[in-house]
PDB file of C-alpha atoms in Angstrom:
ATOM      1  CA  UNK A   1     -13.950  -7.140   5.885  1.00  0.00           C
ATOM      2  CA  UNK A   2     -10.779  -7.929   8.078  1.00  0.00           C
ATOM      3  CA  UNK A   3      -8.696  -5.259   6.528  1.00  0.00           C
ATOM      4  CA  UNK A   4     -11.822  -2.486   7.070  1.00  0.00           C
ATOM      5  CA  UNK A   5     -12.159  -3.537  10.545  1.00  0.00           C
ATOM      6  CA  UNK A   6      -8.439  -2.987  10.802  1.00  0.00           C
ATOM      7  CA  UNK A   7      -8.170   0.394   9.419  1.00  0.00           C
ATOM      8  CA  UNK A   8     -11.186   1.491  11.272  1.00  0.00           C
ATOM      9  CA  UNK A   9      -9.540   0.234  14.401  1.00  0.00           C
ATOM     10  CA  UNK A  10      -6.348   2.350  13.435  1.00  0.00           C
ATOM     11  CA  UNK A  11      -8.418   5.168  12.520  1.00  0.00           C
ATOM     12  CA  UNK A  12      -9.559   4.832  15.935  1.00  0.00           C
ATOM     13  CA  UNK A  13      -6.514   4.312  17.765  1.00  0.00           C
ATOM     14  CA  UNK A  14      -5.001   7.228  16.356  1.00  0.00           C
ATOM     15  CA  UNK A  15      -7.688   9.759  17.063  1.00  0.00           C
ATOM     16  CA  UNK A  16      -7.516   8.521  20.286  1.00  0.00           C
ATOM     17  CA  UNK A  17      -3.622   9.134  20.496  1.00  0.00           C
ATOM     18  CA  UNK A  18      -4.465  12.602  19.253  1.00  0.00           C
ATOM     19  CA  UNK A  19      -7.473  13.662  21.613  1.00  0.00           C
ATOM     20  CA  UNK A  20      -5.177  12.313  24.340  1.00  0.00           C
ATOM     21  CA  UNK A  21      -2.147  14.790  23.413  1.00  0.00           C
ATOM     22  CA  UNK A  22      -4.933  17.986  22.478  1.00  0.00           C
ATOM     23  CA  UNK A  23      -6.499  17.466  26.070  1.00  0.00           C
ATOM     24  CA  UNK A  24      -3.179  17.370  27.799  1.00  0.00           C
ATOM     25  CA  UNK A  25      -1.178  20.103  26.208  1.00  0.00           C
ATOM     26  CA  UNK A  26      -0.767  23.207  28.269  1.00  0.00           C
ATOM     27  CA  UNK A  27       1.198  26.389  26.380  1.00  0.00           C
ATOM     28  CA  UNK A  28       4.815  27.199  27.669  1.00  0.00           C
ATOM     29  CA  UNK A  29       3.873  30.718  29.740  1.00  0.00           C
ATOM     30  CA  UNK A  30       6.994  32.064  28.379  1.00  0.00           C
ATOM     31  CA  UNK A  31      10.017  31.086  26.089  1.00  0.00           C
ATOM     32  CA  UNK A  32      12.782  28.829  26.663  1.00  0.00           C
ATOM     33  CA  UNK A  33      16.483  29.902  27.489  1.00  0.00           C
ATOM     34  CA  UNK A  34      17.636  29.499  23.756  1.00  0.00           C
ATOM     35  CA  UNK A  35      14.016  30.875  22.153  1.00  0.00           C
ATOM     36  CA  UNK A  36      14.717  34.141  24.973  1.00  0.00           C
ATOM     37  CA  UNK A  37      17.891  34.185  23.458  1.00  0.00           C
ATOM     38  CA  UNK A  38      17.142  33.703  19.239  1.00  0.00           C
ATOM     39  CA  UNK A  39      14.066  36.420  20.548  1.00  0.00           C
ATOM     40  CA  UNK A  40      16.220  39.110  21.979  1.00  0.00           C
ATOM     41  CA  UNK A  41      19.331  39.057  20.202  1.00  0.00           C
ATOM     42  CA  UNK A  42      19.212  37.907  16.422  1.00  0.00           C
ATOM     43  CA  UNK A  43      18.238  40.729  15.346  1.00  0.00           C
ATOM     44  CA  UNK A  44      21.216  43.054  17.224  1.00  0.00           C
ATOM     45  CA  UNK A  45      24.187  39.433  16.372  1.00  0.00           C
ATOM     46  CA  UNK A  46      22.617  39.050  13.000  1.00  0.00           C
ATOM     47  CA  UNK A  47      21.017  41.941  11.469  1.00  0.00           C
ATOM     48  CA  UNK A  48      18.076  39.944   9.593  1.00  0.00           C
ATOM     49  CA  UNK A  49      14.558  40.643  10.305  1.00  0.00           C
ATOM     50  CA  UNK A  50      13.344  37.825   9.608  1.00  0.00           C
ATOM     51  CA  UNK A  51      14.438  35.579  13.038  1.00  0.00           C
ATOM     52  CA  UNK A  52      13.575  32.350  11.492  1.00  0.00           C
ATOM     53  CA  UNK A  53      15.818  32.380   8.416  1.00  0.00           C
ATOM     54  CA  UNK A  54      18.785  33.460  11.077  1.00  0.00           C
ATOM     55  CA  UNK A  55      18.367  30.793  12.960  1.00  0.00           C
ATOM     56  CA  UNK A  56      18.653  28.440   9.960  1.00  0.00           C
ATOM     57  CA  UNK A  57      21.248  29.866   8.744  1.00  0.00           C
ATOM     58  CA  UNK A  58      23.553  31.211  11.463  1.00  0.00           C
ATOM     59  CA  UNK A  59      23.185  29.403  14.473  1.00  0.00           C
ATOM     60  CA  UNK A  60      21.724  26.416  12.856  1.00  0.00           C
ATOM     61  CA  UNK A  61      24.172  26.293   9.965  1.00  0.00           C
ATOM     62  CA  UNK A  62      25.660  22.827  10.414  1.00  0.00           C
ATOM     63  CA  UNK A  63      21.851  21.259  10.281  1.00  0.00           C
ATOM     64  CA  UNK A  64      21.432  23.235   7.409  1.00  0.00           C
ATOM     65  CA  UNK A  65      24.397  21.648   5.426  1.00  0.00           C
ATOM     66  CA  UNK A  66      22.936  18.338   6.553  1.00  0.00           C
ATOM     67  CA  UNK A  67      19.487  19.000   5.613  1.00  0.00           C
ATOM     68  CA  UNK A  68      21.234  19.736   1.674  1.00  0.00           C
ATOM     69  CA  UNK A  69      23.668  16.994   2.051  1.00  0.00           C
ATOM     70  CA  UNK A  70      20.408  14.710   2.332  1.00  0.00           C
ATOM     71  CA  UNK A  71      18.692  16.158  -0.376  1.00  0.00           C
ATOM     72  CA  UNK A  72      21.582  16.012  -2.996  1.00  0.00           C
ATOM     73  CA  UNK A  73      21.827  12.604  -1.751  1.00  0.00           C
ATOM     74  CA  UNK A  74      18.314  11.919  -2.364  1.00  0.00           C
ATOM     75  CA  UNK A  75      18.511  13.022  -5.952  1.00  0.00           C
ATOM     76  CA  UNK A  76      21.678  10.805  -6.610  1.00  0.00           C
ATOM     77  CA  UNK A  77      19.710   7.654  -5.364  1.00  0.00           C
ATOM     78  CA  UNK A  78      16.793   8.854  -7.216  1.00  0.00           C
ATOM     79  CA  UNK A  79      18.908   8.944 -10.489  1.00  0.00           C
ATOM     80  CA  UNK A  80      20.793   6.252 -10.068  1.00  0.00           C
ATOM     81  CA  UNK A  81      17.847   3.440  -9.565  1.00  0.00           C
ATOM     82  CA  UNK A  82      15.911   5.306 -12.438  1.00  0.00           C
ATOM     83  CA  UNK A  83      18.822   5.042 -14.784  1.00  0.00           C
ATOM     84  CA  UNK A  84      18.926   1.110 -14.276  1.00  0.00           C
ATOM     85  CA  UNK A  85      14.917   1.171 -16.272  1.00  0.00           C
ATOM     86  CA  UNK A  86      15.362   4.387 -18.553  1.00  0.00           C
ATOM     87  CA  UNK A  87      15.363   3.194 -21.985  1.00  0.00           C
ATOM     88  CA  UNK A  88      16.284   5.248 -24.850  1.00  0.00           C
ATOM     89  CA  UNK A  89      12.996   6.105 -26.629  1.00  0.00           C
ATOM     90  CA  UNK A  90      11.152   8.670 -29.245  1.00  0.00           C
ATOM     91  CA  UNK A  91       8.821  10.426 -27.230  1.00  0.00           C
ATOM     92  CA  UNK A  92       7.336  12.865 -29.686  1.00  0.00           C
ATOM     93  CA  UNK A  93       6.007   9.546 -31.533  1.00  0.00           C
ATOM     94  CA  UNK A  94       4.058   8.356 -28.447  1.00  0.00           C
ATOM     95  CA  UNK A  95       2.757  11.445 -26.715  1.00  0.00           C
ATOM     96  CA  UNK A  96       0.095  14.035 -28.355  1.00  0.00           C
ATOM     97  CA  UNK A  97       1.341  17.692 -28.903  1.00  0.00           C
ATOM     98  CA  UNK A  98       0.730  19.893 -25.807  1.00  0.00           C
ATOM     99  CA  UNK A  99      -2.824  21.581 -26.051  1.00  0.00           C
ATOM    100  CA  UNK A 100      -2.648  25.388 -27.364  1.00  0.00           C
ATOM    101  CA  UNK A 101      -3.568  26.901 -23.935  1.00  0.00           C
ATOM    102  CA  UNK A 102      -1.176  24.824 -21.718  1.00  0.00           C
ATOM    103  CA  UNK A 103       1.987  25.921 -24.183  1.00  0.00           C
ATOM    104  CA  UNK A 104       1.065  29.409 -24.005  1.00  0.00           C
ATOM    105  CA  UNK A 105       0.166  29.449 -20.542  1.00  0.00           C
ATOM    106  CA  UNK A 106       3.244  27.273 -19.758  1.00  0.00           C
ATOM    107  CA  UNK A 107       5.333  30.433 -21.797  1.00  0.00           C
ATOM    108  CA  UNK A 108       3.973  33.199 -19.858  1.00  0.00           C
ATOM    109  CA  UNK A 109       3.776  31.891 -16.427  1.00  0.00           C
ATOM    110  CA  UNK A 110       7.259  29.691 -16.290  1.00  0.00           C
ATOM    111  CA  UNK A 111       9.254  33.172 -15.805  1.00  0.00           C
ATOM    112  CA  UNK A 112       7.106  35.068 -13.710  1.00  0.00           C
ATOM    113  CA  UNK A 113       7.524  31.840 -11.385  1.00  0.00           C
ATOM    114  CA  UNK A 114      11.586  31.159 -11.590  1.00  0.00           C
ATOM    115  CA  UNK A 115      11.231  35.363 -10.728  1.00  0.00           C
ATOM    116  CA  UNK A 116       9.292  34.558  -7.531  1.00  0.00           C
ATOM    117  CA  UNK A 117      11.391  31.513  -6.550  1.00  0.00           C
ATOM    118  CA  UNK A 118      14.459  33.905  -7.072  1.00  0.00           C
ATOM    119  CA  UNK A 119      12.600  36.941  -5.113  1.00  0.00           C
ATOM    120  CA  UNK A 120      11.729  33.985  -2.311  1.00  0.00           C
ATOM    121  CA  UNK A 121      15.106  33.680  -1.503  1.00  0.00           C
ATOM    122  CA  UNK A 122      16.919  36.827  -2.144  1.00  0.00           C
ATOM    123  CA  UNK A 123      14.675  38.020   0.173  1.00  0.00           C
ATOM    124  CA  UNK A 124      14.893  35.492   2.823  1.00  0.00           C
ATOM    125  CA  UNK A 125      16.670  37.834   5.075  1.00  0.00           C
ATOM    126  CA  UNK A 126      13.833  39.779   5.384  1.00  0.00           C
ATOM    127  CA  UNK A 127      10.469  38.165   4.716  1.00  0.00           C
ATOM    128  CA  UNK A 128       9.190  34.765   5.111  1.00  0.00           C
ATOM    129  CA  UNK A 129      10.630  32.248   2.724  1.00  0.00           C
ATOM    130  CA  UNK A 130      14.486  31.296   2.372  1.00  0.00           C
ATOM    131  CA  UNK A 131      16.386  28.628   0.321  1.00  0.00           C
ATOM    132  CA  UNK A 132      14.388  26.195   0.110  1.00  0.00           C
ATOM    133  CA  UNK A 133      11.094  27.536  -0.363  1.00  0.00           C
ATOM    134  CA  UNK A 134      12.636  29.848  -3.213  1.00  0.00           C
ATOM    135  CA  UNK A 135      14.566  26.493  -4.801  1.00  0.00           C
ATOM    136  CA  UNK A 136      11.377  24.396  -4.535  1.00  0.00           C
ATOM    137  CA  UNK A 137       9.348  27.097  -6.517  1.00  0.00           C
ATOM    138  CA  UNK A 138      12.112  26.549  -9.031  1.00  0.00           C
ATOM    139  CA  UNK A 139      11.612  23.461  -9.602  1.00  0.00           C
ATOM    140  CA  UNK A 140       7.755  23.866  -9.889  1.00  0.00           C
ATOM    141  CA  UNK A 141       8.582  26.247 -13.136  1.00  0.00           C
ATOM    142  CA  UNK A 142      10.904  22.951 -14.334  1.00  0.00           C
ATOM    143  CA  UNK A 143       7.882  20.616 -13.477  1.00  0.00           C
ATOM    144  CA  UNK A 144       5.373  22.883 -15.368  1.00  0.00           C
ATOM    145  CA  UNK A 145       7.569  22.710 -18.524  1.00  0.00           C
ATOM    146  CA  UNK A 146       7.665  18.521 -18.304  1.00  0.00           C
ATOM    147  CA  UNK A 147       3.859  19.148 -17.978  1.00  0.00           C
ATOM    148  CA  UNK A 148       3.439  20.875 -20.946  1.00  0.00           C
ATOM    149  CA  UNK A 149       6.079  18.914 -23.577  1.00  0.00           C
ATOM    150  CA  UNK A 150       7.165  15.715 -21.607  1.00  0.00           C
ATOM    151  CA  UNK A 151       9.137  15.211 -24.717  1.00  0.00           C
ATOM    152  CA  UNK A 152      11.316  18.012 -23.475  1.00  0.00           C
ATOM    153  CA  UNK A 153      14.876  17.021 -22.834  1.00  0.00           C
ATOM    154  CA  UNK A 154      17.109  19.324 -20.178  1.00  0.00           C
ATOM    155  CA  UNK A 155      20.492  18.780 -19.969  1.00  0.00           C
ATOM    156  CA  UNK A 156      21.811  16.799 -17.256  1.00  0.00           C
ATOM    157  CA  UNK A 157      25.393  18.343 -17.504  1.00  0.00           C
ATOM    158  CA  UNK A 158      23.760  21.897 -16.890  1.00  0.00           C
ATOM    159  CA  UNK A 159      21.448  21.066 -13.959  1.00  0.00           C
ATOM    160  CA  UNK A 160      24.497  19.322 -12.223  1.00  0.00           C
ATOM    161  CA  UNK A 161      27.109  22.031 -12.407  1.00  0.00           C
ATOM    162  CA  UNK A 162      24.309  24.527 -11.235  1.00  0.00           C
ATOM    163  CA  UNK A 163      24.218  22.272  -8.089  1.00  0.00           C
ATOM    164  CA  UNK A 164      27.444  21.747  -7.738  1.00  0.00           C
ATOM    165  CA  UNK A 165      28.990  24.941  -8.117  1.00  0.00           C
ATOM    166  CA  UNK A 166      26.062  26.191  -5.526  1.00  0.00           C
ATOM    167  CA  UNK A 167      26.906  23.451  -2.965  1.00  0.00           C
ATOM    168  CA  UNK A 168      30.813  24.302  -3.413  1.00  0.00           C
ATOM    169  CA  UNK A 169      30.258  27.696  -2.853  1.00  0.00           C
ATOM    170  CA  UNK A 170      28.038  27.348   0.146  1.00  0.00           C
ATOM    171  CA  UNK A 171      30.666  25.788   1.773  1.00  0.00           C
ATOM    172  CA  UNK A 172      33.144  27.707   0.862  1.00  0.00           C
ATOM    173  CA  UNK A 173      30.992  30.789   2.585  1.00  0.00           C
ATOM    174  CA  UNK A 174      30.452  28.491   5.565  1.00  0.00           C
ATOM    175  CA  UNK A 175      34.783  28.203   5.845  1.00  0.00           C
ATOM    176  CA  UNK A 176      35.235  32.115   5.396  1.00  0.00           C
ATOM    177  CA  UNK A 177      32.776  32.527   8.399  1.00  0.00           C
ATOM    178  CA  UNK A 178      34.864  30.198  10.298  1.00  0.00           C
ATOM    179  CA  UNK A 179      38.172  31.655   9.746  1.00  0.00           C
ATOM    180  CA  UNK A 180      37.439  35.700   9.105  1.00  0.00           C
ATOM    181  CA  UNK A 181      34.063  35.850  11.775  1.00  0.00           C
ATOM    182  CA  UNK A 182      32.745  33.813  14.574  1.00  0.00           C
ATOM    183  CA  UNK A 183      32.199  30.459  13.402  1.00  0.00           C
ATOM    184  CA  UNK A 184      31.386  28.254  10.623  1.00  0.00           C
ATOM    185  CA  UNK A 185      28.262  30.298   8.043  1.00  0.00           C
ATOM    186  CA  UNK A 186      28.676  33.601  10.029  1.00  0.00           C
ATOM    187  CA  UNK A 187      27.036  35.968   8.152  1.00  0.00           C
ATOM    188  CA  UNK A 188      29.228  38.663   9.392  1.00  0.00           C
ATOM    189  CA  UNK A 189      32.121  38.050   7.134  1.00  0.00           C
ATOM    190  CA  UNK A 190      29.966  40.968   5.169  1.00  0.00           C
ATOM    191  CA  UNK A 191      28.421  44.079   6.435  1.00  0.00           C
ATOM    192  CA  UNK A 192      25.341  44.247   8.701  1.00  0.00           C
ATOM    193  CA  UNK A 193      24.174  47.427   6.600  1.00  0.00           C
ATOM    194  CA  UNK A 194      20.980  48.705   7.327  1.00  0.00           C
ATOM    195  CA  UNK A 195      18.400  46.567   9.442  1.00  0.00           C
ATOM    196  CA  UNK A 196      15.496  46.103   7.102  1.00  0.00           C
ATOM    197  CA  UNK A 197      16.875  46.817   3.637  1.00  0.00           C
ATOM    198  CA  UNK A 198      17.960  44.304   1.100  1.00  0.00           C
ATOM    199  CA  UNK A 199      21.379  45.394   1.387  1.00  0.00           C
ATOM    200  CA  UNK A 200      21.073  43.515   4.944  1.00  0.00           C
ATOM    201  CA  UNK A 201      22.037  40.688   7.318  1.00  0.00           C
ATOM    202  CA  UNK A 202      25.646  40.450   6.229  1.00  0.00           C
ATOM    203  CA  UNK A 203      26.410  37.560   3.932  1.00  0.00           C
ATOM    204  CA  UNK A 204      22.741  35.904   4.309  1.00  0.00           C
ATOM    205  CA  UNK A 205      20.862  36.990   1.123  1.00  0.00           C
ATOM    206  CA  UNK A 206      24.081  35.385  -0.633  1.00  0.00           C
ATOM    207  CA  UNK A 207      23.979  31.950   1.396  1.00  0.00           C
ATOM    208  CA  UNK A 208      20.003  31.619   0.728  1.00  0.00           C
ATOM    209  CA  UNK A 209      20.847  32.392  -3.092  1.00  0.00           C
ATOM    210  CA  UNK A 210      22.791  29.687  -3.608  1.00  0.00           C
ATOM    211  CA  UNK A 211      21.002  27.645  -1.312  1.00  0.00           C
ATOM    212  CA  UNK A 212      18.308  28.079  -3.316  1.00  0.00           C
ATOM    213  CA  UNK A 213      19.984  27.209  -6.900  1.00  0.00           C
ATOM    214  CA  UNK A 214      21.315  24.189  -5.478  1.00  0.00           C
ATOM    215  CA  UNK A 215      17.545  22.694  -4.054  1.00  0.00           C
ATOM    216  CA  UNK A 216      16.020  24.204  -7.054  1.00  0.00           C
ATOM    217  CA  UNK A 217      18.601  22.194  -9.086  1.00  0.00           C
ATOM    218  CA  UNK A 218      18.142  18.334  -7.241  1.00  0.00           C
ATOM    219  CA  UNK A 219      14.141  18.925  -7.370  1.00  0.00           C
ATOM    220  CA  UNK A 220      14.763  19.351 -10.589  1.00  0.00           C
ATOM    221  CA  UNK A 221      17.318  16.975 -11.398  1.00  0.00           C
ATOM    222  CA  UNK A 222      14.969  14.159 -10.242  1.00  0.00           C
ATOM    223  CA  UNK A 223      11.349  15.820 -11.970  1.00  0.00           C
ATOM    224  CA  UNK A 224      13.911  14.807 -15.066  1.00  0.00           C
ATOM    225  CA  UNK A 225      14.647  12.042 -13.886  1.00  0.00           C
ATOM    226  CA  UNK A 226      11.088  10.478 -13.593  1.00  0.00           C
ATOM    227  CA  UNK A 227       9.749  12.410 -16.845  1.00  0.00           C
ATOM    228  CA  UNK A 228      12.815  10.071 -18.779  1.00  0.00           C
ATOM    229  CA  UNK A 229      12.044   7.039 -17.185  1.00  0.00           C
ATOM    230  CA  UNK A 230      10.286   3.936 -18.682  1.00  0.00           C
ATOM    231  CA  UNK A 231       6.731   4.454 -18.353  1.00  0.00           C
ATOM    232  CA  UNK A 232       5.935   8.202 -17.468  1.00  0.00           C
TER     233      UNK A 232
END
């Protein structure tokens, strides 16, 4: 009864909270100094149409590295304390066959869906979506596959050089910027080309790609991960 009466009062509390902020907030009239500026000049500096992904990965290119940097480190921690309870076990004697439906289903829809995650961010330049959207996809096709024959092994070695390789070359991109264009993940160490084509926005299609490999990589690094743990 106590612990109702205390979710009920937090339940409360925090509608209040929220009522409080709705009633209060009052739109800006007009942008700030930096949103004037991202507004009126990415497109000219930076040549992608879609101002979002710019901003992400031009002017906000350091918090992007973080942002991965955090990730990757979330799938080493995530690896390392499942490793400690991973046992070494026959899992094709424990689990039933996957159903007839969910393999053949699994078979026609796993490439269609590494295609989109690949199409999200190729075409982050230009249309909403980016890196990380395109890498998580990824790792949905990865997850559907552990769905379908959780006795299915992936190899560790494989997943881990995709991610490195990816996070080595992102940087590597981020150093040319610095040294051949304006600062560190200019795009403009290639071409502009032509505003709205996929041949756009300098070196951003190529940043996103490997951006995406290397989030679609620790996703699925740690869905194997929990699908070879003790218990799942």
């Amino acid at each position: 009864m106590i612990r109702r009466f205390s979710v009920l009062l937090l339940l409360v509390g925090l509608g209040a909270i929220f009522v409080g902020l709705f009633a209060g907030y009052t739109p800006d009239s007009e942008l700030n100094l930096s949103g004037r500026y991202y507004a009126e000049h990415t497109a000219a500096d930076v040549g992608a149409a879609n101002i979002v992904t710019a901003i992400i990965v031009t002017y906000r290119g350091l918090d992007t590295l973080g942002e991965v940097t955090v990730l990757f480190l979330t799938a080493v921690i995530v690896g390392l304390v499942l490793s400690r309870g991973r046992q070494e076990r026959s899992l094709q004697r424990q689990l039933p066959e996957p159903g007839e439906l969910l393999a053949i289903g699994s078979r026609m829809l796993v490439p269609l869906i590494l295609l989109l995650g690949a199409y999200v961010f190729v075409n982050g330049h230009l249309t909403p979506g980016g890196g990380f959207q395109g890498g998580a996809i990824i790792a949905s096709g990865v997850l559907m596959l552990l769905l379908t024959d959780p006795a299915r092994r992936f190899g560790h070695g494989l997943i881990s050089r995709v991610e490195s390789v990816s996070g080595v070359v992102y940087v590597l991109i981020g150093l040319a910027g610095l040294f051949f264009a304006g600062g560190f993940l200019d795009n403009r160490i290639l071409p502009l080309g032509d505003f709205g084509s996929i041949f756009s926005a300098g070196a951003i299609p190529v940043i996103y790609s490997f951006v995406g490999l290397k989030v679609g990589a620790e996703f699925s690094s740690m869905l194997v991960n929990l699908s070879e743990t003790e218990g799942t």
